[in-house]
């Protein structure tokens, strides 16, 4: 009787509806596996049970397949068909738990809970939403075509620009090579002239130094030779106050190179350098001993001696030094200035300038260095001209090198862009060169496609790199995701990186940013370039 009733019931429904109402929670595609006229074999094949044990609220199969419509098995799955809306697969723990999960209410079948079937309303909203998306898609798809056209044009322009820049860069390279050779030539002439000038000056200074030393030797001799006999004796050495200490007879003789007396010439040529110069340098300025003071040498001192006073009391120290170096009196020095008119013409002009500017006479310190030696004069006109020529070539060489480097940099950037995949139809290409921002409570994020991603704190800290362009990384459709890598190192961690989820929108817009794990950022970017079915596999319902 029961069987007949069952048969009548079954015949009033399609087989599928019938089975799904008997075998609750099963995806219709799998219903043939649940045949009430046979024993049930667990879907993993591990066990066969009587069909009456299917959905009897007792878990028999290890794979939970005998209880698709109850919560008896720990890892079971409940399928709600949700006719009119999207089907759903729930964890079986949600079956009969007092909460309506499926819009058709089928998950609460054994409960008092009164679940409304609102699949139709949900389905309608869903369809409306889908319709809006469809419209956005068709609008976006037209924009995508435009982007694609622009992208192709940009690519062509890049290729043309590349060819153009290549020619210019090659020309500049050649120019730089020629200028390099030219520069080497003019610098050679410049160096030769400068070296000649420097060498001549060095010789002149050495000569001045030698004269100065000779004068010092002669002054020293005069200071020892108090009786002005032209001969220096052991006694005069012993009596000299211009030495560093009192000398015994033996020491004095030793100082005279073993002789009892030496004349001026031998003193200057043989003894000055080997015996006296160092001692003399350590002593105080030369003093003429007062009568009765003879034999009391001054205490040694580190200060260099000054030349003996010649009565030119109004000369300043530098002038005195210079005169003592050149061995000239003031008058002679003035005359000498006249003689050297040619050489010092420029100096004098400079001095005039200084006078004009400062309204005074240049001091002698303008002419001498710290050692009282004359300062090196300017280069002669010929050398100056060579330096000027070399400067010009150097400047031209540097400028041309800079221009060449700029061209090479531009070429490298074009090469880099040409190697980047900008979409199947170049539709992403127009995004290059633009940046898009998103601001949340703490940061402003920036996305510059094919370039970089960054983060700037609102409290004014500098921009933090969240990565530079890496690659397309979407699955299964690669253009649905961009990857930026090698950003600023995270404290105690890897470098920052960013994944950009790309989807269709009628304008380019960075609509959201999150940091799902530390220093790994996720950007949501909408662009018409993604308005293509490949980005959104169709939802079925
Ligand atoms: C900064 C920001 C954050 C990041 C931390 C890591 O505060 O870049 O996004 O999580 O550094 O220390």
Coordinates of N, CA, C and O in Angstrom, one line a residue, residues 154-273:
X154 N 49.9 54.8 -29.0 CA 51.1 55.1 -28.0 C 52.2 54.2 -28.3 O 53.4 54.6 -28.4
X155 N 51.9 53.0 -28.6 CA 53.0 52.0 -28.9 C 53.7 52.4 -30.1 O 55.0 52.4 -30.2
X156 N 52.9 52.8 -31.2 CA 53.5 53.2 -32.4 C 54.4 54.4 -32.2 O 55.5 54.5 -32.7
X157 N 53.8 55.4 -31.4 CA 54.6 56.6 -31.1 C 55.9 56.3 -30.4 O 57.0 56.8 -30.7
X158 N 55.8 55.3 -29.4 CA 57.0 54.9 -28.7 C 58.0 54.4 -29.6 O 59.2 54.7 -29.5
X159 N 57.6 53.5 -30.6 CA 58.5 52.9 -31.5 C 59.2 54.0 -32.4 O 60.4 54.0 -32.6
X160 N 58.4 54.9 -32.8 CA 58.9 56.0 -33.6 C 59.9 56.9 -32.8 O 61.0 57.2 -33.3
X161 N 59.5 57.2 -31.6 CA 60.3 58.0 -30.7 C 61.7 57.3 -30.5 O 62.7 57.9 -30.5
X162 N 61.5 56.0 -30.3 CA 62.7 55.2 -30.1 C 63.7 55.3 -31.2 O 64.9 55.5 -31.0
X163 N 63.2 55.1 -32.4 CA 64.0 55.2 -33.6 C 64.7 56.6 -33.7 O 65.9 56.7 -34.0
X164 N 63.9 57.6 -33.4 CA 64.3 59.0 -33.5 C 65.5 59.2 -32.5 O 66.5 59.8 -32.8
X165 N 65.2 58.8 -31.2 CA 66.1 59.0 -30.1 C 67.4 58.3 -30.4 O 68.5 58.7 -30.0
X166 N 67.3 57.1 -31.0 CA 68.4 56.2 -31.3 C 69.4 57.0 -32.2 O 70.6 57.0 -31.9
X167 N 68.8 57.6 -33.2 CA 69.7 58.3 -34.2 C 70.4 59.5 -33.4 O 71.6 59.7 -33.5
X168 N 69.6 60.2 -32.6 CA 70.1 61.4 -31.9 C 71.2 60.9 -30.9 O 72.3 61.5 -30.8
X169 N 70.9 59.8 -30.2 CA 71.9 59.3 -29.2 C 73.2 58.9 -29.9 O 74.3 59.1 -29.4
X170 N 73.1 58.2 -31.1 CA 74.3 57.8 -31.8 C 75.1 59.0 -32.2 O 76.3 59.0 -32.1
X171 N 74.4 60.0 -32.7 CA 75.1 61.3 -33.1 C 75.8 61.9 -31.9 O 77.0 62.2 -32.0
X172 N 75.1 61.9 -30.8 CA 75.7 62.5 -29.6 C 76.9 61.7 -29.1 O 77.9 62.2 -28.7
X173 N 76.8 60.4 -29.3 CA 77.9 59.5 -28.8 C 79.1 59.8 -29.6 O 80.2 59.9 -29.1
X174 N 78.9 60.0 -30.9 CA 80.0 60.3 -31.8 C 80.7 61.6 -31.5 O 81.9 61.7 -31.4
X175 N 79.8 62.6 -31.2 CA 80.2 63.9 -30.8 C 81.0 63.9 -29.5 O 82.1 64.5 -29.4
X176 N 80.5 63.1 -28.6 CA 81.3 63.0 -27.3 C 82.6 62.4 -27.5 O 83.6 62.8 -27.0
X177 N 82.7 61.4 -28.4 CA 84.0 60.7 -28.7 C 85.0 61.7 -29.3 O 86.1 61.8 -28.9
X178 N 84.5 62.5 -30.3 CA 85.3 63.5 -30.9 C 85.8 64.6 -29.9 O 86.9 65.0 -29.9
X179 N 84.8 65.0 -29.1 CA 85.1 66.0 -28.1 C 86.1 65.5 -27.1 O 87.0 66.3 -26.6
X180 N 86.1 64.2 -26.8 CA 87.0 63.6 -25.8 C 88.4 63.7 -26.4 O 89.3 64.1 -25.6
X181 N 88.6 63.4 -27.7 CA 89.9 63.5 -28.3 C 90.4 65.0 -28.3 O 91.5 65.3 -27.9
X182 N 89.4 65.9 -28.7 CA 89.8 67.3 -28.7 C 90.2 67.8 -27.3 O 91.1 68.5 -27.1
X183 N 89.4 67.3 -26.3 CA 89.7 67.7 -24.9 C 91.1 67.3 -24.5 O 91.8 68.0 -23.9
X184 N 91.4 66.0 -24.9 CA 92.7 65.5 -24.5 C 93.8 66.3 -25.1 O 94.8 66.6 -24.4
X185 N 93.6 66.7 -26.4 CA 94.6 67.5 -27.0 C 94.8 68.9 -26.4 O 95.9 69.3 -26.1
X186 N 93.7 69.6 -26.1 CA 93.8 70.9 -25.6 C 94.3 70.8 -24.1 O 95.1 71.7 -23.7
X187 N 93.9 69.8 -23.4 CA 94.4 69.6 -22.0 C 95.9 69.4 -22.0 O 96.6 69.7 -21.1
X188 N 96.3 68.7 -23.0 CA 97.8 68.4 -23.1 C 98.5 69.7 -23.2 O 99.5 70.0 -22.5
X189 N 98.1 70.6 -24.2 CA 98.7 71.9 -24.3 C 98.6 72.7 -23.1 O 99.6 73.3 -22.6
X190 N 97.5 72.6 -22.5 CA 97.2 73.4 -21.3 C 98.2 72.9 -20.2 O 98.8 73.8 -19.5
X191 N 98.3 71.6 -20.0 CA 99.2 71.1 -18.9 C 100.6 71.4 -19.2 O 101.3 71.8 -18.2
X192 N 101.0 71.3 -20.4 CA 102.4 71.6 -20.8 C 102.7 73.1 -20.4 O 103.7 73.4 -19.7
X193 N 101.8 74.0 -20.8 CA 102.1 75.4 -20.5 C 102.1 75.7 -19.0 O 102.9 76.4 -18.5
X194 N 101.1 75.0 -18.3 CA 101.0 75.2 -16.9 C 102.3 74.7 -16.2 O 102.8 75.3 -15.3
X195 N 102.7 73.5 -16.6 CA 103.9 72.9 -16.0 C 105.1 73.7 -16.2 O 105.9 73.9 -15.3
X196 N 105.2 74.3 -17.4 CA 106.3 75.1 -17.8 C 106.3 76.3 -16.8 O 107.3 76.7 -16.2
X197 N 105.2 77.0 -16.7 CA 105.1 78.1 -15.8 C 105.4 77.8 -14.4 O 106.2 78.4 -13.7
X198 N 104.9 76.6 -13.9 CA 105.1 76.2 -12.5 C 106.5 75.9 -12.3 O 107.1 76.2 -11.2
X199 N 107.2 75.3 -13.3 CA 108.6 74.9 -13.1 C 109.4 76.1 -13.0 O 110.3 76.3 -12.2
X200 N 109.1 77.1 -13.9 CA 109.9 78.3 -13.9 C 109.8 79.0 -12.6 O 110.7 79.5 -12.0
X201 N 108.5 79.0 -12.1 CA 108.3 79.7 -10.8 C 109.0 79.0 -9.7 O 109.6 79.6 -8.8
X202 N 109.0 77.6 -9.8 CA 109.7 76.9 -8.7 C 111.2 77.2 -8.7 O 111.8 77.4 -7.6
X203 N 111.7 77.3 -9.9 CA 113.2 77.6 -10.0 C 113.4 79.0 -9.4 O 114.4 79.2 -8.7
X204 N 112.5 79.9 -9.7 CA 112.7 81.3 -9.2 C 112.7 81.3 -7.7 O 113.5 81.9 -7.1
X205 N 111.7 80.6 -7.2 CA 111.6 80.5 -5.7 C 112.8 79.9 -5.1 O 113.3 80.4 -4.1
X206 N 113.2 78.8 -5.7 CA 114.4 78.1 -5.2 C 115.6 79.1 -5.2 O 116.4 79.1 -4.2
X207 N 115.7 79.8 -6.2 CA 116.8 80.8 -6.3 C 116.7 81.9 -5.2 O 117.6 82.2 -4.5
X208 N 115.4 82.3 -5.0 CA 115.2 83.3 -3.9 C 115.6 82.7 -2.6 O 116.2 83.3 -1.7
X209 N 115.2 81.5 -2.4 CA 115.5 80.8 -1.1 C 117.0 80.7 -0.9 O 117.5 80.9 0.2
X210 N 117.7 80.3 -2.0 CA 119.1 80.2 -1.9 C 119.8 81.5 -1.6 O 120.6 81.6 -0.7
X211 N 119.3 82.6 -2.2 CA 119.8 83.9 -1.9 C 119.5 84.3 -0.5 O 120.4 84.9 0.2
X212 N 118.3 84.0 -0.1 CA 117.9 84.3 1.3 C 118.9 83.5 2.3 O 119.3 84.1 3.3
X213 N 119.1 82.3 2.0 CA 120.0 81.5 2.8 C 121.4 82.1 2.9 O 122.0 82.1 3.9
X214 N 121.9 82.5 1.7 CA 123.2 83.1 1.6 C 123.3 84.3 2.5 O 124.2 84.5 3.3
X215 N 122.2 85.1 2.4 CA 122.2 86.3 3.2 C 122.2 86.1 4.6 O 122.9 86.7 5.4
X216 N 121.5 85.0 5.0 CA 121.4 84.7 6.4 C 122.8 84.2 6.9 O 123.2 84.5 8.0
X217 N 123.5 83.4 6.0 CA 124.8 82.9 6.4 C 125.7 84.1 6.6 O 126.5 84.2 7.5
X218 N 125.6 85.1 5.6 CA 126.5 86.2 5.7 C 126.2 87.1 7.0 O 127.1 87.5 7.7
X219 N 124.9 87.2 7.2 CA 124.5 87.9 8.5 C 125.0 87.2 9.7 O 125.4 87.9 10.7
X220 N 124.9 85.9 9.7 CA 125.4 85.1 10.8 C 126.8 85.4 11.0 O 127.3 85.6 12.2
X221 N 127.6 85.3 9.9 CA 129.0 85.5 10.0 C 129.3 86.9 10.6 O 130.1 87.0 11.6
X222 N 128.6 87.9 10.1 CA 128.8 89.2 10.6 C 128.6 89.3 12.1 O 129.3 90.0 12.8
X223 N 127.5 88.6 12.5 CA 127.1 88.7 13.9 C 128.1 88.0 14.9 O 128.3 88.4 16.0
X224 N 128.9 87.0 14.3 CA 129.9 86.3 15.1 C 131.2 87.1 15.1 O 131.9 87.2 16.1
X225 N 131.5 87.7 13.9 CA 132.8 88.4 13.7 C 132.7 89.8 14.3 O 132.7 90.8 13.6
X226 N 132.7 89.8 15.6 CA 132.5 91.1 16.2 C 133.6 92.1 16.0 O 133.4 93.3 16.0
X227 N 134.9 91.6 15.8 CA 136.0 92.5 15.6 C 136.1 92.9 14.1 O 137.0 93.6 13.7
X228 N 135.2 92.4 13.3 CA 135.1 92.6 11.9 C 136.4 92.4 11.1 O 136.8 93.2 10.2
X229 N 137.1 91.3 11.6 CA 138.4 91.1 11.0 C 138.3 90.3 9.7 O 139.3 90.0 9.0
X230 N 137.1 89.8 9.4 CA 136.9 88.9 8.2 C 137.2 87.5 8.5 O 137.2 86.6 7.7
X231 N 137.5 87.2 9.8 CA 137.9 85.9 10.2 C 137.2 85.5 11.5 O 137.2 86.4 12.4
X232 N 136.7 84.3 11.6 CA 135.9 83.9 12.8 C 136.8 83.0 13.6 O 137.3 82.0 13.2
X233 N 136.9 83.4 14.9 CA 137.9 82.6 15.8 C 137.1 81.8 16.8 O 135.9 82.1 17.0
X234 N 137.8 80.9 17.5 CA 137.2 80.1 18.5 C 136.6 81.0 19.6 O 135.5 80.8 20.1
X235 N 137.4 82.1 19.9 CA 137.0 83.0 21.0 C 135.7 83.7 20.6 O 134.8 83.9 21.4
X236 N 135.6 84.1 19.3 CA 134.4 84.8 18.9 C 133.2 83.9 19.0 O 132.1 84.4 19.4
X237 N 133.4 82.6 18.7 CA 132.3 81.7 18.8 C 131.9 81.6 20.3 O 130.7 81.7 20.6
X238 N 132.9 81.5 21.2 CA 132.6 81.3 22.6 C 131.9 82.6 23.1 O 131.1 82.5 24.0
X239 N 132.2 83.7 22.5 CA 131.7 85.0 23.1 C 130.3 85.4 22.4 O 129.7 86.3 22.9
X240 N 129.9 84.6 21.4 CA 128.7 85.0 20.7 C 127.4 84.8 21.5 O 127.3 83.8 22.2
X241 N 126.6 85.9 21.5 CA 125.3 85.7 22.1 C 124.3 85.2 21.1 O 123.1 85.1 21.5
X242 N 124.7 85.0 19.9 CA 123.7 84.5 18.9 C 123.7 83.0 18.7 O 123.1 82.6 17.7
X243 N 124.3 82.3 19.6 CA 124.2 80.9 19.5 C 123.3 80.4 20.7 O 122.9 81.1 21.5
X244 N 123.0 79.1 20.6 CA 122.1 78.5 21.5 C 122.6 78.3 22.9 O 121.8 78.1 23.9
X245 N 123.9 78.3 23.2 CA 124.4 78.1 24.5 C 125.9 78.6 24.5 O 126.4 79.1 23.5
X246 N 126.5 78.4 25.7 CA 127.9 78.8 25.8 C 128.7 77.6 25.3 O 128.4 76.5 25.7
X247 N 129.7 77.8 24.5 CA 130.5 76.7 23.9 C 131.8 76.7 24.6 O 132.5 77.7 24.8
X248 N 132.3 75.4 24.9 CA 133.7 75.3 25.4 C 134.6 75.5 24.2 O 134.2 75.5 23.1
X249 N 135.9 75.5 24.6 CA 136.8 75.8 23.5 C 136.8 74.6 22.5 O 136.8 74.9 21.3
X250 N 136.7 73.4 23.0 CA 136.7 72.2 22.1 C 135.4 72.2 21.2 O 135.5 72.0 20.0
X251 N 134.3 72.6 21.9 CA 133.1 72.6 21.1 C 133.1 73.7 20.1 O 132.7 73.5 18.9
X252 N 133.7 74.8 20.4 CA 133.8 75.9 19.5 C 134.6 75.5 18.3 O 134.3 75.8 17.1
X253 N 135.7 74.8 18.6 CA 136.6 74.4 17.5 C 135.9 73.4 16.6 O 136.1 73.4 15.4
X254 N 135.2 72.5 17.3 CA 134.5 71.5 16.6 C 133.5 72.2 15.6 O 133.4 71.8 14.4
X255 N 132.9 73.2 16.1 CA 131.9 74.0 15.3 C 132.6 74.7 14.1 O 132.0 74.8 13.0
X256 N 133.8 75.0 14.3 CA 134.6 75.6 13.2 C 135.3 74.6 12.3 O 136.2 74.8 11.5
X257 N 134.8 73.3 12.5 CA 135.3 72.2 11.6 C 136.7 71.9 11.9 O 137.4 71.4 11.1
X258 N 137.1 72.1 13.2 CA 138.4 71.7 13.6 C 139.5 72.8 13.5 O 140.6 72.7 14.0
X259 N 139.1 73.9 12.8 CA 140.1 75.0 12.6 C 140.0 75.9 13.8 O 139.1 75.9 14.5
X260 N 141.1 76.7 13.9 CA 141.0 77.7 15.0 C 140.4 79.0 14.5 O 139.8 79.8 15.3
X261 N 140.4 79.2 13.2 CA 139.6 80.3 12.7 C 139.2 80.0 11.2 O 139.9 79.2 10.5
X262 N 138.1 80.6 10.8 CA 137.7 80.4 9.4 C 137.3 81.8 8.8 O 136.8 82.7 9.5
X263 N 137.6 81.9 7.5 CA 137.2 83.2 6.8 C 135.7 83.1 6.4 O 135.1 82.1 6.4
X264 N 135.2 84.2 5.9 CA 133.8 84.4 5.6 C 133.4 83.3 4.5 O 132.4 82.6 4.6
X265 N 134.3 83.2 3.5 CA 133.9 82.3 2.4 C 133.8 80.8 2.8 O 132.9 80.1 2.5
X266 N 134.8 80.4 3.7 CA 134.7 79.0 4.1 C 133.5 78.8 5.1 O 132.8 77.8 5.0
X267 N 133.2 79.9 5.8 CA 132.1 79.8 6.8 C 130.8 79.6 5.9 O 130.0 78.7 6.2
X268 N 130.7 80.4 4.9 CA 129.4 80.4 4.1 C 129.3 79.1 3.3 O 128.3 78.4 3.3
X269 N 130.5 78.7 2.7 CA 130.4 77.5 1.8 C 130.5 76.2 2.5 O 130.0 75.2 2.0
X270 N 131.2 76.2 3.6 CA 131.5 74.8 4.2 C 130.7 74.6 5.6 O 130.3 73.5 5.9
X271 N 130.7 75.7 6.4 CA 130.2 75.4 7.8 C 128.7 75.8 8.0 O 128.1 75.3 8.8
X272 N 128.3 76.8 7.2 CA 126.9 77.3 7.5 C 125.9 76.1 7.4 O 125.2 75.9 8.4
X273 N 125.9 75.4 6.3 CA 124.8 74.4 6.2 C 125.0 73.2 7.2 O 124.1 72.8 7.8

